[in-house]
Short mmCIF file of C-alpha atoms and ligand atoms in Angstrom, two decimals:
data_model
loop_
_atom_site.label_atom_id
_atom_site.label_comp_id
_atom_site.label_asym_id
_atom_site.label_seq_id
_atom_site.Cartn_x
_atom_site.Cartn_y
_atom_site.Cartn_z
CA MET A 1 22.21 -1.27 1.09
CA LYS A 2 21.11 2.01 -0.42
CA ILE A 3 17.77 3.57 0.45
CA ALA A 4 16.29 6.45 -1.55
CA ILE A 5 14.47 8.79 0.82
CA LEU A 6 11.73 10.82 -0.90
CA PRO A 7 9.92 12.96 1.73
CA GLY A 8 7.59 14.87 -0.65
CA ASP A 9 5.08 17.45 0.52
CA GLY A 10 2.80 18.39 3.43
CA ILE A 11 3.45 16.13 6.41
CA GLY A 12 5.81 14.00 4.24
CA PRO A 13 9.06 15.52 5.54
CA GLU A 14 7.90 15.41 9.19
CA ILE A 15 6.93 11.74 9.16
CA ILE A 16 9.89 10.64 7.04
CA GLU A 17 12.24 12.30 9.53
CA GLN A 18 10.88 10.01 12.25
CA ALA A 19 11.26 6.88 10.10
CA VAL A 20 14.84 7.84 9.21
CA LYS A 21 15.56 8.33 12.91
CA VAL A 22 14.24 4.84 13.65
CA LEU A 23 16.23 3.27 10.79
CA SER A 24 19.37 5.03 12.00
CA ALA A 25 18.86 3.63 15.50
CA LEU A 26 18.98 0.01 14.30
CA GLY A 27 22.75 -0.08 14.25
CA GLU A 28 22.95 -1.05 10.55
CA SER A 29 24.98 0.88 8.01
CA PHE A 30 22.36 1.85 5.47
CA GLU A 31 23.29 4.48 2.91
CA MET A 32 20.39 6.93 2.77
CA GLU A 33 20.10 9.62 0.12
CA THR A 34 17.31 12.18 -0.02
CA ALA A 35 15.73 13.75 -3.13
CA PRO A 36 12.74 16.01 -3.79
CA VAL A 37 9.51 14.59 -5.20
CA GLY A 38 5.96 15.83 -5.85
CA GLY A 39 5.40 19.52 -5.21
CA ALA A 40 8.90 19.73 -3.75
CA GLY A 41 10.27 18.28 -7.01
CA TYR A 42 8.29 20.80 -9.00
CA GLU A 43 9.57 23.69 -6.89
CA ALA A 44 13.20 22.53 -7.14
CA HIS A 45 13.37 21.29 -10.74
CA GLY A 46 10.07 22.15 -12.47
CA HIS A 47 8.83 18.54 -12.48
CA PRO A 48 7.13 16.32 -9.83
CA LEU A 49 9.52 13.48 -10.63
CA PRO A 50 12.85 15.17 -11.46
CA GLU A 51 15.37 13.15 -13.45
CA GLY A 52 17.82 13.00 -10.52
CA THR A 53 15.11 11.67 -8.21
CA LEU A 54 14.10 8.95 -10.66
CA LYS A 55 17.76 8.01 -11.17
CA LEU A 56 18.26 7.70 -7.41
CA ALA A 57 15.09 5.60 -7.06
CA LYS A 58 16.29 3.26 -9.82
CA GLU A 59 19.77 2.87 -8.33
CA ALA A 60 18.61 2.28 -4.76
CA ASP A 61 17.71 -1.09 -3.25
CA ALA A 62 14.49 0.38 -1.89
CA VAL A 63 12.57 3.66 -1.82
CA LEU A 64 11.04 5.16 1.31
CA PHE A 65 8.38 7.65 0.26
CA GLY A 66 6.50 10.18 2.41
CA ALA A 67 3.50 11.65 0.62
CA VAL A 68 2.87 14.13 -2.17
CA GLY A 69 0.25 16.74 -2.97
CA ASP A 70 -0.99 20.13 -1.96
CA TRP A 71 -4.06 22.06 -2.96
CA LYS A 72 -1.87 24.88 -4.28
CA TYR A 73 -0.82 22.66 -7.21
CA ASP A 74 -4.41 21.86 -8.25
CA THR A 75 -4.33 24.42 -11.06
CA LEU A 76 -1.20 23.00 -12.72
CA GLU A 77 -1.61 20.93 -15.89
CA ARG A 78 -2.10 17.24 -14.99
CA ALA A 79 1.42 16.12 -16.02
CA LEU A 80 3.02 18.54 -13.55
CA ARG A 81 0.84 17.79 -10.54
CA PRO A 82 2.55 16.18 -7.55
CA GLU A 83 0.48 12.95 -7.74
CA GLN A 84 2.07 12.18 -11.13
CA ALA A 85 5.32 11.42 -9.28
CA ILE A 86 3.92 8.30 -7.65
CA LEU A 87 2.42 7.07 -10.93
CA GLY A 88 5.75 7.73 -12.68
CA LEU A 89 7.67 5.80 -10.02
CA ARG A 90 5.29 2.82 -10.20
CA LYS A 91 5.61 2.71 -13.97
CA ASN A 92 9.37 3.26 -14.19
CA LEU A 93 10.22 0.82 -11.42
CA ASN A 94 7.65 -1.71 -12.67
CA LEU A 95 6.00 -1.95 -9.26
CA PHE A 96 3.13 -4.33 -10.02
CA ALA A 97 2.39 -5.70 -6.55
CA ASN A 98 0.83 -3.50 -3.91
CA LEU A 99 0.91 -4.93 -0.38
CA ARG A 100 -1.29 -3.33 2.23
CA PRO A 101 -1.48 -4.85 5.67
CA ALA A 102 -4.52 -3.89 7.72
CA ILE A 103 -3.56 -4.35 11.33
CA LEU A 104 -5.59 -3.27 14.31
CA TYR A 105 -3.59 -3.25 17.50
CA PRO A 106 -5.86 -4.27 20.41
CA GLU A 107 -5.01 -0.94 22.11
CA LEU A 108 -6.67 0.93 19.21
CA ALA A 109 -9.79 -1.26 18.90
CA GLY A 110 -11.94 1.70 19.97
CA ALA A 111 -10.85 3.67 16.89
CA SER A 112 -12.65 1.35 14.47
CA THR A 113 -16.22 1.92 13.31
CA LEU A 114 -16.82 -1.82 13.78
CA LYS A 115 -17.40 -3.51 17.14
CA PRO A 116 -14.11 -4.14 18.99
CA GLU A 117 -14.73 -7.91 19.17
CA VAL A 118 -15.02 -8.05 15.36
CA VAL A 119 -11.78 -6.18 14.65
CA SER A 120 -9.54 -6.28 17.71
CA GLY A 121 -6.30 -8.02 16.79
CA LEU A 122 -7.08 -7.87 13.05
CA ASP A 123 -4.01 -8.71 10.96
CA ILE A 124 -4.67 -9.23 7.26
CA LEU A 125 -2.66 -8.49 4.13
CA ILE A 126 -4.27 -7.33 0.89
CA ILE A 127 -2.21 -7.78 -2.26
CA ARG A 128 -3.47 -5.74 -5.20
CA GLU A 129 -2.16 -6.07 -8.75
CA LEU A 130 -1.16 -2.55 -9.62
CA THR A 131 -0.25 -2.18 -13.30
CA GLY A 132 -2.92 -4.08 -15.26
CA ASP A 133 -6.69 -4.66 -15.41
CA ILE A 134 -9.37 -2.24 -16.58
CA TYR A 135 -7.31 0.74 -15.34
CA PHE A 136 -4.72 0.28 -18.09
CA GLY A 137 -6.46 -1.91 -20.71
CA GLN A 138 -6.76 -0.59 -24.26
CA PRO A 139 -8.85 0.36 -26.16
CA ARG A 140 -10.75 2.84 -24.02
CA GLY A 141 -12.54 6.11 -24.64
CA VAL A 142 -15.81 7.72 -25.61
CA ARG A 143 -17.27 6.89 -29.03
CA THR A 144 -20.47 6.36 -30.97
CA ALA A 145 -21.71 2.87 -30.06
CA PRO A 146 -21.03 0.64 -33.11
CA ASP A 147 -23.59 -2.03 -32.17
CA GLY A 148 -25.92 -3.33 -29.46
CA ALA A 149 -29.15 -1.96 -28.05
CA PHE A 150 -27.77 1.59 -27.89
CA LYS A 151 -26.15 1.62 -31.37
CA GLY A 152 -25.51 5.18 -32.62
CA GLU A 153 -25.57 6.71 -29.11
CA ARG A 154 -22.43 8.09 -27.44
CA GLU A 155 -20.89 5.60 -25.01
CA GLY A 156 -17.89 5.37 -22.68
CA PHE A 157 -15.90 2.12 -22.68
CA ASP A 158 -12.83 0.52 -21.07
CA THR A 159 -11.15 -2.83 -21.54
CA MET A 160 -10.56 -5.35 -18.78
CA ARG A 161 -7.64 -7.62 -19.59
CA TYR A 162 -4.93 -9.62 -17.83
CA ALA A 163 -2.07 -11.45 -19.53
CA GLU A 164 -1.14 -14.86 -18.15
CA SER A 165 2.32 -13.68 -17.03
CA GLU A 166 0.78 -10.74 -15.15
CA ILE A 167 -1.46 -13.09 -13.16
CA ARG A 168 1.32 -15.58 -12.56
CA ARG A 169 3.74 -13.01 -11.12
CA ILE A 170 1.20 -11.49 -8.72
CA ALA A 171 0.10 -14.99 -7.67
CA HIS A 172 3.72 -15.87 -6.84
CA VAL A 173 4.08 -12.72 -4.71
CA ALA A 174 0.86 -13.61 -2.89
CA PHE A 175 1.72 -17.26 -2.22
CA GLN A 176 5.18 -16.26 -1.00
CA ALA A 177 3.73 -13.62 1.31
CA ALA A 178 1.17 -16.12 2.65
CA ARG A 179 3.99 -18.55 3.30
CA LYS A 180 5.64 -15.97 5.58
CA ARG A 181 2.38 -15.48 7.53
CA GLY A 182 -0.62 -17.71 8.28
CA LYS A 183 -0.27 -19.83 5.09
CA ARG A 184 -3.79 -19.03 3.85
CA LEU A 185 -4.53 -17.20 0.60
CA THR A 186 -7.90 -16.01 -0.70
CA SER A 187 -7.98 -15.10 -4.38
CA VAL A 188 -10.79 -12.64 -5.05
CA ASP A 189 -12.40 -12.62 -8.50
CA LYS A 190 -15.67 -12.30 -10.38
CA ALA A 191 -15.30 -15.53 -12.33
CA ASN A 192 -19.07 -16.07 -12.41
CA VAL A 193 -19.51 -13.03 -14.71
CA LEU A 194 -16.15 -11.96 -16.21
CA GLU A 195 -14.00 -13.99 -18.63
CA THR A 196 -10.89 -12.15 -17.43
CA PHE A 197 -11.47 -13.33 -13.88
CA GLN A 198 -12.32 -16.93 -14.82
CA PHE A 199 -8.89 -16.89 -16.48
CA TRP A 200 -7.41 -15.27 -13.34
CA LYS A 201 -8.90 -18.04 -11.19
CA ASP A 202 -7.54 -20.80 -13.47
CA ILE A 203 -4.02 -19.34 -13.44
CA VAL A 204 -3.95 -18.77 -9.66
CA THR A 205 -5.12 -22.39 -9.22
CA ASP A 206 -2.28 -23.54 -11.47
CA VAL A 207 0.38 -21.51 -9.60
CA HIS A 208 -0.92 -23.05 -6.37
CA LYS A 209 0.62 -26.39 -7.44
CA GLU A 210 4.01 -24.88 -6.50
CA TYR A 211 2.79 -23.83 -3.04
CA GLN A 212 1.02 -26.86 -1.60
CA ASP A 213 1.91 -25.71 1.94
CA VAL A 214 -0.43 -22.70 1.46
CA ALA A 215 -4.21 -23.20 1.60
CA LEU A 216 -5.94 -21.47 -1.32
CA ASP A 217 -9.58 -20.52 -1.61
CA HIS A 218 -11.46 -18.42 -4.15
CA MET A 219 -14.11 -15.84 -3.35
CA TYR A 220 -16.30 -13.58 -5.50
CA VAL A 221 -15.57 -9.91 -4.93
CA ASP A 222 -19.08 -9.08 -3.72
CA ASN A 223 -18.87 -11.79 -1.07
CA ALA A 224 -15.34 -10.66 -0.15
CA ALA A 225 -16.60 -7.11 0.44
CA MET A 226 -19.30 -8.50 2.71
CA GLN A 227 -16.96 -10.82 4.62
CA LEU A 228 -14.42 -8.00 5.14
CA VAL A 229 -17.02 -6.13 7.16
CA ARG A 230 -18.75 -9.17 8.70
CA ALA A 231 -15.78 -11.25 9.87
CA PRO A 232 -12.50 -9.69 8.67
CA LYS A 233 -10.33 -11.78 10.98
CA LYS A 234 -11.18 -14.90 8.91
CA PHE A 235 -8.77 -13.70 6.21
CA ASP A 236 -4.99 -14.04 6.18
CA VAL A 237 -3.77 -12.88 2.74
CA ILE A 238 -6.07 -11.67 -0.05
CA VAL A 239 -4.88 -11.34 -3.65
CA THR A 240 -6.91 -9.62 -6.33
CA GLY A 241 -6.83 -7.47 -9.45
CA ASN A 242 -6.26 -3.76 -9.72
CA MET A 243 -9.85 -2.51 -9.54
CA PHE A 244 -11.19 -4.93 -6.92
CA GLY A 245 -8.01 -4.38 -4.90
CA ASP A 246 -8.40 -0.63 -5.05
CA ILE A 247 -11.83 -0.86 -3.44
CA LEU A 248 -11.21 -3.72 -0.99
CA SER A 249 -7.93 -2.30 0.32
CA ASP A 250 -9.57 1.02 1.18
CA ALA A 251 -12.44 -0.75 2.91
CA ALA A 252 -9.94 -2.86 4.88
CA ALA A 253 -7.93 0.24 5.77
CA MET A 254 -10.97 1.85 7.29
CA LEU A 255 -11.71 -1.21 9.44
CA THR A 256 -8.78 -0.09 11.50
CA GLY A 257 -10.21 3.42 11.79
CA SER A 258 -6.84 5.12 11.73
CA ILE A 259 -5.25 6.00 8.42
CA GLY A 260 -2.15 7.22 10.25
CA MET A 261 -1.28 3.63 11.20
CA LEU A 262 -1.29 1.87 7.83
CA PRO A 263 1.89 1.15 5.86
CA SER A 264 2.13 -0.10 2.28
CA ALA A 265 4.63 -1.59 -0.13
CA SER A 266 4.73 -1.70 -3.92
CA LEU A 267 7.09 -4.37 -5.27
CA ASP A 268 8.65 -5.40 -8.55
CA ALA A 269 9.48 -8.95 -9.64
CA LYS A 270 12.74 -8.94 -7.67
CA ASN A 271 11.20 -7.58 -4.46
CA LYS A 272 12.68 -4.15 -4.94
CA GLY A 273 10.04 -1.82 -3.66
CA LEU A 274 8.63 1.53 -2.81
CA TYR A 275 7.34 1.90 0.74
CA GLU A 276 4.91 4.58 1.86
CA PRO A 277 2.14 5.24 4.34
CA SER A 278 -1.35 4.60 2.93
CA HIS A 279 -2.41 8.17 3.65
CA GLY A 280 -1.72 11.37 1.71
CA SER A 281 0.17 14.55 2.51
CA ALA A 282 -2.51 15.89 4.91
CA PRO A 283 -1.97 19.59 4.08
CA ASP A 284 -4.52 20.48 6.77
CA ILE A 285 -2.11 19.47 9.55
CA ALA A 286 1.26 19.96 7.82
CA GLY A 287 3.83 21.87 9.88
CA LYS A 288 1.84 21.55 13.10
CA GLY A 289 3.88 18.67 14.49
CA VAL A 290 0.80 16.51 15.11
CA ALA A 291 0.95 14.01 12.21
CA ASN A 292 1.09 10.35 13.15
CA PRO A 293 4.46 8.97 11.96
CA LEU A 294 3.66 5.31 12.72
CA ALA A 295 2.41 4.37 9.22
CA THR A 296 5.73 5.60 7.80
CA ILE A 297 7.78 3.90 10.50
CA LEU A 298 5.85 0.66 9.82
CA SER A 299 6.49 1.16 6.08
CA ALA A 300 10.21 1.25 6.89
CA ALA A 301 9.73 -2.06 8.72
CA MET A 302 8.07 -3.54 5.62
CA MET A 303 11.03 -2.31 3.57
CA LEU A 304 13.41 -4.18 5.85
CA ARG A 305 11.31 -7.34 5.57
CA TYR A 306 10.52 -7.43 1.84
CA SER A 307 13.38 -5.62 0.05
CA LEU A 308 16.35 -5.59 2.41
CA ASN A 309 16.05 -9.08 3.87
CA ARG A 310 16.21 -7.90 7.46
CA ALA A 311 13.17 -9.61 8.96
CA GLU A 312 14.58 -9.41 12.50
CA GLN A 313 15.02 -5.67 12.27
CA ALA A 314 11.48 -5.39 10.89
CA ASP A 315 10.22 -7.34 13.91
CA ARG A 316 12.16 -5.01 16.21
CA ILE A 317 10.47 -1.94 14.77
CA GLU A 318 7.00 -3.51 14.83
CA ASN A 319 7.47 -4.59 18.44
CA ALA A 320 8.67 -1.09 19.35
CA VAL A 321 5.50 0.38 17.82
CA LYS A 322 3.36 -2.07 19.81
CA LYS A 323 5.27 -1.08 22.94
CA VAL A 324 4.60 2.66 22.59
CA LEU A 325 0.92 1.94 22.04
CA VAL A 326 0.83 -0.24 25.16
CA GLN A 327 2.56 2.62 27.00
CA GLY A 328 -0.47 4.74 26.04
CA LEU A 329 1.23 7.25 23.70
CA ARG A 330 -1.11 8.62 21.04
CA THR A 331 -0.92 11.27 18.32
CA PRO A 332 -4.18 13.25 18.09
CA ASP A 333 -5.64 11.09 15.27
CA ILE A 334 -5.71 8.00 17.54
CA TYR A 335 -6.13 9.77 20.88
CA GLU A 336 -8.72 8.52 23.37
CA GLU A 337 -9.39 9.64 26.90
CA GLY A 338 -7.04 8.03 29.39
CA THR A 339 -4.09 7.97 26.97
CA ARG A 340 -1.23 10.47 26.58
CA LYS A 341 -1.34 12.85 23.63
CA VAL A 342 2.03 13.35 21.92
CA GLY A 343 3.29 15.06 18.76
CA THR A 344 5.08 13.66 15.72
CA VAL A 345 8.63 14.03 17.07
CA GLU A 346 7.80 12.72 20.54
CA MET A 347 6.18 9.63 18.97
CA GLY A 348 9.27 9.05 16.79
CA ASP A 349 11.55 9.43 19.83
CA ALA A 350 9.41 6.98 21.82
CA VAL A 351 9.74 4.33 19.08
CA VAL A 352 13.53 4.82 19.06
CA GLN A 353 13.58 4.42 22.85
CA ALA A 354 11.41 1.30 22.67
CA LEU A 355 13.88 -0.25 20.21
CA GLN A 356 16.60 -0.34 22.80
P1 NAD B 401 -4.94 12.61 3.28
O1 NAD B 401 -4.72 11.16 3.49
O2 NAD B 401 -3.75 13.44 3.07
O3 NAD B 401 -5.76 13.19 4.53
C1 NAD B 401 -7.06 12.72 4.89
C2 NAD B 401 -7.31 13.07 6.38
O4 NAD B 401 -6.51 12.21 7.19
C3 NAD B 401 -6.92 14.49 6.75
O5 NAD B 401 -7.82 14.99 7.69
C4 NAD B 401 -5.56 14.35 7.36
O6 NAD B 401 -5.25 15.35 8.32
C5 NAD B 401 -5.65 12.98 8.01
N1 NAD B 401 -4.34 12.31 8.03
C6 NAD B 401 -3.69 11.75 6.96
N2 NAD B 401 -2.51 11.27 7.36
C7 NAD B 401 -2.41 11.49 8.68
C8 NAD B 401 -1.41 11.21 9.65
N3 NAD B 401 -0.26 10.58 9.36
N4 NAD B 401 -1.62 11.62 10.93
C9 NAD B 401 -2.76 12.22 11.26
N5 NAD B 401 -3.74 12.51 10.39
C10 NAD B 401 -3.57 12.15 9.11
O7 NAD B 401 -5.95 12.71 2.06
P2 NAD B 401 -6.50 14.02 1.31
O8 NAD B 401 -6.75 15.12 2.28
O9 NAD B 401 -7.61 13.52 0.48
O10 NAD B 401 -5.32 14.43 0.34
C11 NAD B 401 -4.37 15.43 0.63
C12 NAD B 401 -3.32 15.44 -0.46
O11 NAD B 401 -2.63 14.20 -0.44
C13 NAD B 401 -3.89 15.60 -1.86
O12 NAD B 401 -3.08 16.48 -2.58
C14 NAD B 401 -3.85 14.18 -2.42
O13 NAD B 401 -3.75 14.17 -3.81
C15 NAD B 401 -2.61 13.67 -1.77
N6 NAD B 401 -2.51 12.20 -1.66
C16 NAD B 401 -1.27 11.68 -1.84
C17 NAD B 401 -1.07 10.32 -1.71
C18 NAD B 401 0.33 9.79 -1.90
O14 NAD B 401 1.29 10.56 -1.79
N7 NAD B 401 0.53 8.51 -2.16
C19 NAD B 401 -2.14 9.48 -1.38
C20 NAD B 401 -3.40 10.05 -1.15
C21 NAD B 401 -3.58 11.43 -1.29
#
């Protein structure tokens, strides 16, 4: 099993180092190769996604990614900015399924902006289609309106579209993920207003015939947004399109109140994937040794579960993370009075210890 390690910028290298330490402590013989990406790629090779890095990512069975970006690159032309690396990887590796678990460990219930009884023990998975929808649909642009009430005026326009095969493949990912969890899937759409999402609903319903052991329900996106804040624990797995998923997954992430805790996976049709924390490169705390490495360590656990077929090892890591939280160890972002404040390295070491 070959893992491409792409640390990136800011806190990326610090948090990736902890995840690599945890992976190395599992007693498996993974081949891990590191390459620069983002600002680091630009510094080393003049491009945020250097050819060698892309080649490594393509060859590997999975990619473990830190984070990219730094304010000092904001003046570069768009194609050379660090963030282009992640878009390039998604496109080149055909990563169409974005999996974002939102988990709130009972020990961190106080970190949420919602009441502890509403969110404590939250464990939901949001699956967002990542390469289609209005974000990529053509035609798009600004033009003189050819018709309608505002004919002759300048207008901006985009195109929402989903091909049948795009919906089918994300629906399969979602049903399979639900099967591995609580066996309940909510498909979120706007079928009451949008043709694209009536079609989405019909196709998801059809794919459901192959997964009769999973309970499927459909929900309009506005209601889903409300329910996520009102009673988020009612959900198990949510599947939705690119735009709705973008918004709902961020809302769900914030339910847990701690961006440093949230892993993510982006998968292709064969479950090869790129795994990264949901947060960015946090330049404000880079190099200070205070970044929370748990989102990256939990991303490594997702990698073991979804791409490397090592569910038991994934469980081991997740249980080790729970254990250090029960022990009261906290990086500053999740610190509360009565717990013990630790740095990035100490947190990584504690997870390694808890694995034993
Ligand atoms: P950010 O997620 O990097 O930081 C937001 C806030 O959360 C900051 O206060 C930061 O200190 C804190 N934070 C983030 N991760 C943390 C962790 N592990 N431990 C403790 N605190 C943490 O978002 P931003 O500040 O908007 O963006 C910074 C840079 O990251 C930008 O260049 C942006 O483009 C980039 N970015 C990259 C990715 C990615 O690599 N996939 C995603 C989002 C943002």
